[in-house]
Coordinates of C-alpha atoms in Angstrom, one line a residue:
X855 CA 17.5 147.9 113.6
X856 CA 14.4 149.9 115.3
X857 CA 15.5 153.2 116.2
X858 CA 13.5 156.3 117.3
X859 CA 14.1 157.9 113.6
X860 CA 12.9 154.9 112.0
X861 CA 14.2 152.0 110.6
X862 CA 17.7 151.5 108.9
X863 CA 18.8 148.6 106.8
X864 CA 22.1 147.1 107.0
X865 CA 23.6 144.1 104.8
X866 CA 22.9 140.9 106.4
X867 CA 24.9 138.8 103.5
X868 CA 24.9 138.7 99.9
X869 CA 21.9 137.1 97.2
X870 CA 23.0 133.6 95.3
X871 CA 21.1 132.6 92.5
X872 CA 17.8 130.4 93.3
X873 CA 17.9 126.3 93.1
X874 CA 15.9 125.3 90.4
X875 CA 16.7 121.8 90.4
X876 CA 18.4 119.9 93.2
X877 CA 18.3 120.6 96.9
X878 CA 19.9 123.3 99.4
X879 CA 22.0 121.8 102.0
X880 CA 22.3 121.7 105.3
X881 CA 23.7 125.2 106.7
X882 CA 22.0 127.1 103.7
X883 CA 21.2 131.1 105.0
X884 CA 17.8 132.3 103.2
X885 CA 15.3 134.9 103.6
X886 CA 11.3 133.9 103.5
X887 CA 10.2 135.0 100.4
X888 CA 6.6 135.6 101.7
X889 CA 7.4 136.7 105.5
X890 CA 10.7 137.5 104.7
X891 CA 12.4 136.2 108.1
X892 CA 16.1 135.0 107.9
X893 CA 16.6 131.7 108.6
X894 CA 18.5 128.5 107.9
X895 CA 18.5 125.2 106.8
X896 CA 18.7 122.1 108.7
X897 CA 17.7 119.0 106.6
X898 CA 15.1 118.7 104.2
X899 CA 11.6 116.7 103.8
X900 CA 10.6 115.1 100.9
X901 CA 7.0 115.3 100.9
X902 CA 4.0 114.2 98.7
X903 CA 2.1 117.5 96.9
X904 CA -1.7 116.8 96.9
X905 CA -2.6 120.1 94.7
X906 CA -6.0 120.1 94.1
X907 CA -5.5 122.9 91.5
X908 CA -3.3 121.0 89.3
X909 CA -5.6 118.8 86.8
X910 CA -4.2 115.6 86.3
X911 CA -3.8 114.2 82.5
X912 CA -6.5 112.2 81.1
X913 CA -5.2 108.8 81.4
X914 CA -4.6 109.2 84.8
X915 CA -7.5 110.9 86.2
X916 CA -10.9 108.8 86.7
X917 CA -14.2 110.4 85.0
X918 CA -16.2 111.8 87.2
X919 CA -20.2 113.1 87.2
X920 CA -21.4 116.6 87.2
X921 CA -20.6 118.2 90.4
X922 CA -18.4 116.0 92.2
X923 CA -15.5 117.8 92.5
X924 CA -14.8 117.5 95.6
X925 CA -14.3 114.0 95.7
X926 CA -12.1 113.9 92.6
X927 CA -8.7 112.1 93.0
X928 CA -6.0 114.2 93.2
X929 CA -2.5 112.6 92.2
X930 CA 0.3 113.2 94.8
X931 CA 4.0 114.6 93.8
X932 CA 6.9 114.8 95.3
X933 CA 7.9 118.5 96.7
X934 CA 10.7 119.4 99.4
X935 CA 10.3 121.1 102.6
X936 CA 12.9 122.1 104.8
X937 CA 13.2 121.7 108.2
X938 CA 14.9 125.4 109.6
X939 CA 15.8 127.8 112.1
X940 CA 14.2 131.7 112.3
X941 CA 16.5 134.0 113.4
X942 CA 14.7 135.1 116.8
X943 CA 15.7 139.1 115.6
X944 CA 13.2 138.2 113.2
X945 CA 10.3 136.9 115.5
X946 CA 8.4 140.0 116.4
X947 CA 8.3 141.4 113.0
X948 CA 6.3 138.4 111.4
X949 CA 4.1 137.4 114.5
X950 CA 1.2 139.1 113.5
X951 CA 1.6 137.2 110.0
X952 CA 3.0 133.0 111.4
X953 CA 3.4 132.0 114.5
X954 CA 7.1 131.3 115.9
X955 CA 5.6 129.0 118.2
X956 CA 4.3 126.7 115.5
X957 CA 6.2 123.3 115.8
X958 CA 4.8 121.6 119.2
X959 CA 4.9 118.5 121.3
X960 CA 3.0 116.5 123.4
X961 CA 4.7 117.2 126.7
X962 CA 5.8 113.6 128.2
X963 CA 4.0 113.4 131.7
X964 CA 0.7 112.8 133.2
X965 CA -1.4 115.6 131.7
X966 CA -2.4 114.1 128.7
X967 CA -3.5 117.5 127.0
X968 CA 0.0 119.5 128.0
X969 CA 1.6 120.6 125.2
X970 CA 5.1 122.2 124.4
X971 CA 6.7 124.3 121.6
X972 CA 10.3 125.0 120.3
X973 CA 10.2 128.5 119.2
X974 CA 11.9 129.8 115.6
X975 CA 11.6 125.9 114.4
X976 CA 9.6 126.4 110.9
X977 CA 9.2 124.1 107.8
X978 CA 9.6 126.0 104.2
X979 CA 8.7 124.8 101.2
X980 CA 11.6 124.8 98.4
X981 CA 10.0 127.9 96.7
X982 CA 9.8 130.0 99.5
X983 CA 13.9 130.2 99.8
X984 CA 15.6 132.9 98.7
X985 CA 19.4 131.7 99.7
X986 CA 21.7 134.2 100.4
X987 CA 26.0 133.7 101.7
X988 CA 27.5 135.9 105.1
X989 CA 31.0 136.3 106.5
X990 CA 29.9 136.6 109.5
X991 CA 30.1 133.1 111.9
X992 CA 27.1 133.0 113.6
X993 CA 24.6 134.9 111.0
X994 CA 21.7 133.6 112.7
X995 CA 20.4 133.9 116.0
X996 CA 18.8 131.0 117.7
X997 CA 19.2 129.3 120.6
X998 CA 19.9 125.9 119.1
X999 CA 22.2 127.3 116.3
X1000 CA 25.4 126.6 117.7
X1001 CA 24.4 123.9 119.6
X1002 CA 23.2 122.0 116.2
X1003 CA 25.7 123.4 113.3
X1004 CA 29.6 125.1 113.6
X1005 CA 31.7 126.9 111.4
X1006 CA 34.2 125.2 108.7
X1007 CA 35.2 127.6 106.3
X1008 CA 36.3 125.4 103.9
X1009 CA 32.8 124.1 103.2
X1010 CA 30.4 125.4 101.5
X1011 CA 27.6 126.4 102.8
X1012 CA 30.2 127.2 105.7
X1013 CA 27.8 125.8 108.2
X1014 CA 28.1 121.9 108.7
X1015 CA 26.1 119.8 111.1
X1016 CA 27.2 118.6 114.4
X1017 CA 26.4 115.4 115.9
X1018 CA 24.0 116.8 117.9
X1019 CA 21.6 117.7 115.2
X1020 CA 21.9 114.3 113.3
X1021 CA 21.1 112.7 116.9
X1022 CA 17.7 115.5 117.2
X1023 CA 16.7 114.6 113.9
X1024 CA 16.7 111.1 114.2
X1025 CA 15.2 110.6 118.0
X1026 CA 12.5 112.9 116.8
X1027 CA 11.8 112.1 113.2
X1028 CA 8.3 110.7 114.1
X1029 CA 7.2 113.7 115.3
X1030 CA 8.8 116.2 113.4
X1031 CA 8.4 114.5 109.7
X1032 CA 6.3 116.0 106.9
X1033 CA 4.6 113.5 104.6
X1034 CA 1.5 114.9 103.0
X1035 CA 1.1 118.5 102.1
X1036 CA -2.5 119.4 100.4
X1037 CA -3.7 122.9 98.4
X1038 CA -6.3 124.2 97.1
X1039 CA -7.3 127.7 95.7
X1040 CA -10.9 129.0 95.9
X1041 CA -11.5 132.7 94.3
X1042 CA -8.1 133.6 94.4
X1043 CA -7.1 132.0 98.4
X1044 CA -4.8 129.4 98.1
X1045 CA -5.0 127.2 101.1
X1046 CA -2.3 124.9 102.3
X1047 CA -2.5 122.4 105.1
X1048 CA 0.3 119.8 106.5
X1049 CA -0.6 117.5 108.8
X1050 CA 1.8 115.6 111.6
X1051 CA 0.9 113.1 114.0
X1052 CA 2.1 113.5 117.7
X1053 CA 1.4 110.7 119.3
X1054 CA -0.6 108.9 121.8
X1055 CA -2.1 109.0 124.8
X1056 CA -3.9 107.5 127.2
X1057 CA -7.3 109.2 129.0
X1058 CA -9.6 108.0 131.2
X1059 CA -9.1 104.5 130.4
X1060 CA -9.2 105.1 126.6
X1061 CA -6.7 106.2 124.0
X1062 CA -6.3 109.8 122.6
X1063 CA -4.4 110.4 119.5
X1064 CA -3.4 113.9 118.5
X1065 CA -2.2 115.5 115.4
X1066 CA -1.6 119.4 114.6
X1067 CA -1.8 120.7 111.4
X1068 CA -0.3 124.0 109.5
X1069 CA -2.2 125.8 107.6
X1070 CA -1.3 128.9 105.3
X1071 CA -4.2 130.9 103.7
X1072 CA -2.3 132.9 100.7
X1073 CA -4.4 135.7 98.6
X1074 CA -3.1 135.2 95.1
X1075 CA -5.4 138.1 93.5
X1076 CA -5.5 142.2 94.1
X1077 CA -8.3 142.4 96.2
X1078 CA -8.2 143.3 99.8
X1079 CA -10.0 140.5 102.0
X1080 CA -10.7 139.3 105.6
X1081 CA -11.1 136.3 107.2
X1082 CA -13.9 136.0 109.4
X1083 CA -15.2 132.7 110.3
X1084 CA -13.7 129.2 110.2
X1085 CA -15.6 125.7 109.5
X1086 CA -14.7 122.4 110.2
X1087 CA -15.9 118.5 109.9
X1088 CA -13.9 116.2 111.6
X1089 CA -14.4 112.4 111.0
X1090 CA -13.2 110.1 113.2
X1091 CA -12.4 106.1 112.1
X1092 CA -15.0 104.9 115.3
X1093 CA -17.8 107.0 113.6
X1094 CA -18.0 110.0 114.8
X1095 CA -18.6 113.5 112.6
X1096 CA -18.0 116.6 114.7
X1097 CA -18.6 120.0 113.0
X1098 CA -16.9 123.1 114.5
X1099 CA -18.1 126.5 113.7
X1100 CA -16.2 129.8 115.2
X1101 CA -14.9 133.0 114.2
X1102 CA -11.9 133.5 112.7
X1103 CA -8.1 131.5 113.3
X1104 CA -6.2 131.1 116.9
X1105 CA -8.4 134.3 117.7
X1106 CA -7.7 136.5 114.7
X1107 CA -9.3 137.3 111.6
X1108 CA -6.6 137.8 109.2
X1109 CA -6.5 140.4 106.6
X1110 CA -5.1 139.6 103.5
X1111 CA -3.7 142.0 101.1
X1112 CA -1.3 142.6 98.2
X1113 CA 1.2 143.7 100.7
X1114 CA 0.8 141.2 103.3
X1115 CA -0.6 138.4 101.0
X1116 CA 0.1 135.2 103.7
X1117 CA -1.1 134.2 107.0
X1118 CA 0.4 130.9 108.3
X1119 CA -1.0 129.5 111.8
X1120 CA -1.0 126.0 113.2
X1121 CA -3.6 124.5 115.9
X1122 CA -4.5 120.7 117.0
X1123 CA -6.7 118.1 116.9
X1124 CA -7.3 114.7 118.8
X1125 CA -9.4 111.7 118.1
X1126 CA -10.1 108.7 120.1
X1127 CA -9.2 106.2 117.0
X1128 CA -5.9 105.9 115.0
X1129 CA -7.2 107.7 111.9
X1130 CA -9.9 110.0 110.8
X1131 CA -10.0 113.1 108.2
X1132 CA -10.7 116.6 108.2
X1133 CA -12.0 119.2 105.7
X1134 CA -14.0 122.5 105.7
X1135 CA -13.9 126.0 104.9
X1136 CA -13.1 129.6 106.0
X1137 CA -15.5 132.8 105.6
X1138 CA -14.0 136.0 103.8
X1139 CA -14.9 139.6 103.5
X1140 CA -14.7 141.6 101.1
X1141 CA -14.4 145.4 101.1
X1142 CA -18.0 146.0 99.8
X1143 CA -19.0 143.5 103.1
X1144 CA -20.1 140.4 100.9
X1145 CA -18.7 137.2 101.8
X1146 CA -17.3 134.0 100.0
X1147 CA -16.4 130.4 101.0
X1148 CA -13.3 129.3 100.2
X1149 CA -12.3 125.3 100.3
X1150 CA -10.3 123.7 102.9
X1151 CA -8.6 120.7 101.1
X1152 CA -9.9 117.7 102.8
X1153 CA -6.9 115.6 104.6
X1154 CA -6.4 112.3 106.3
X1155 CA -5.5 112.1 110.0
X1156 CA -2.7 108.9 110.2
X1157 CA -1.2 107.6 113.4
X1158 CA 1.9 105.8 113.4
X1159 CA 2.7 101.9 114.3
X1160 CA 5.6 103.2 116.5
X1161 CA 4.1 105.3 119.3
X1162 CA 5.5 107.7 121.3
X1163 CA 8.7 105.8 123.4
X1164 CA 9.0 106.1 127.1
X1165 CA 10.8 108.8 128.5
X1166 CA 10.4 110.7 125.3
X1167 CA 12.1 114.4 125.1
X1168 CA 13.0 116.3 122.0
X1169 CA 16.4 116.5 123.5
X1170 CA 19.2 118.1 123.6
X1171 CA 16.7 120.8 125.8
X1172 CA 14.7 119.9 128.7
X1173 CA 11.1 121.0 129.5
X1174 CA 11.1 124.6 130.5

């Protein structure tokens, strides 16, 4: 609570021990280990890990010459994600560090380039979840909480799914589903990107696909830095290699320190073929005002056989 003395803490719920193995279920509270948000669980993702940090045993990697590394194959494993709610008490307190605004969709009329978002909807990687238990029945504020999960006390977590979330996640599993996740760390900046595809659309007599991507830029060492320009190279499948140059991220430049270590931001990308990749890399500062590149991990850009139906709406909410 923000008062004019400053800021008291009050009990929100009560610590369980970390998952190691195994899965948290649908209805599971958590806090964000890294932007410490409460939140909770609505079904998971099993994803593929593409961590280019992680070197792959001898038998299964392929030799390579001097100074290819970045075309070295990097062996996929399977990770989960979760797909979850932010408590909207939470919002304003990690804005400056992820956007709330993150998971969008390509709005379903005329204007090809109209997109929409559905605020407090976040994915979380198994890791990041720190699972606590509450007595109270609606621990989490969010628009869509009651509308997708109600209170049984005699389950545990307490909080099951309705029919109404199991319809959600199924009309919209295209666009909502997490396949590939890829990593990389360069002098200490880990950088993780997810892709999703979001459909088609049509354009001046030609077809526009679009994908948006997440990207979280973590500072694993001590050192203070700043991001402060972004680079890009975007292939597209009919031939095409556009490289964009600008300053920073969604208009910031991010500082990154032991305190605030993460900085998670999504943005978008279309292509006039079904497939393409991108890769790059971002420009830091340090205190003494050198700079150092660190690695984007390059990623593929997939459409999907099934386009985007007619009359499509992440339902059960209507355009705003």
């Amino acid at each position: 609570n923000n008062r004019p003395e400053g800021k008291i803490l009050e009990t929100v719920g009560v610590f369980e021990a970390p998952k190691q193995h195994g899965k948290y279920e649908t209805g599971q509270l958590f806090l964000h280990s890294v932007f410490g948000y409460r939140g909770i669980v609505l079904f998971p993702w099993h994803a593929r890990l593409y961590d280019r940090d992680v070197t792959p045993p001898t038998s299964e990697s392929k030799s390579e010459p001097p100074g290819t590394r970045g075309s070295k194959e990097v062996k996929g494993k399977t990770h989960t994600y979760y797909q979850v709610l932010i408590d909207t008490r939470d919002c304003p307190h990690i804005s400056q560090r992820s956007q709330t605004e993150a998971v969008t969709f390509l709005a379903n009329h005329d204007d090809s380039r109209a997109l929409y978002a559905i605020p407090g909807l976040d994915y979380v990687s198994h890791e990041d979840v720190l699972p606590y238990s509450s007595t109270d029945q609606v621990p989490i504020q969010h628009e869509l909480f009651e509308r997708f999960l109600t209170f049984n006390p005699s389950k545990v977590p307490p909080f099951v799914p309705r029919d109404t979330l199991r319809a959600w996640q199924e009309k919209n599993h295209p666009w909502l589903e997490l396949s590939d996740v890829h990593r990389e760390t360069t002098e200490n900046i880990r950088v993780t990107v997810i892709p999703f595809y979001m459909g088609m659309r049509e354009a001046q007599n030609s077809h526009v696909y679009w994908w948006r991507y997440c990207i979280r830029l973590e500072n694993m060492g001590n050192e203070v830095v700043q991001l402060r320009e972004r680079h890009w190279r975007i292939f597209s499948l009919s031939g095409t290699l556009e490289t964009v140059r600008g300053r920073g991220v969604v208009g910031r430049e991010p500082v990154l320190s032991k305190e605030q270590p993460a900085f998670q931001y999504s943005s978008h990308v279309s292509l006039q073929a079904p497939s393409g990749h991108m890769w790059g890399s971002y420009r830091f500062e340090r205190p003494n005002g050198t700079f150092f590149d660190v690695r984007i991990p390059p990623f593929s850009l997939e459409s999907k056989k099934d386009d985007t139906p007619d009359g499509f709406l992440p339902g059960p909410f209507s355009l705003a």
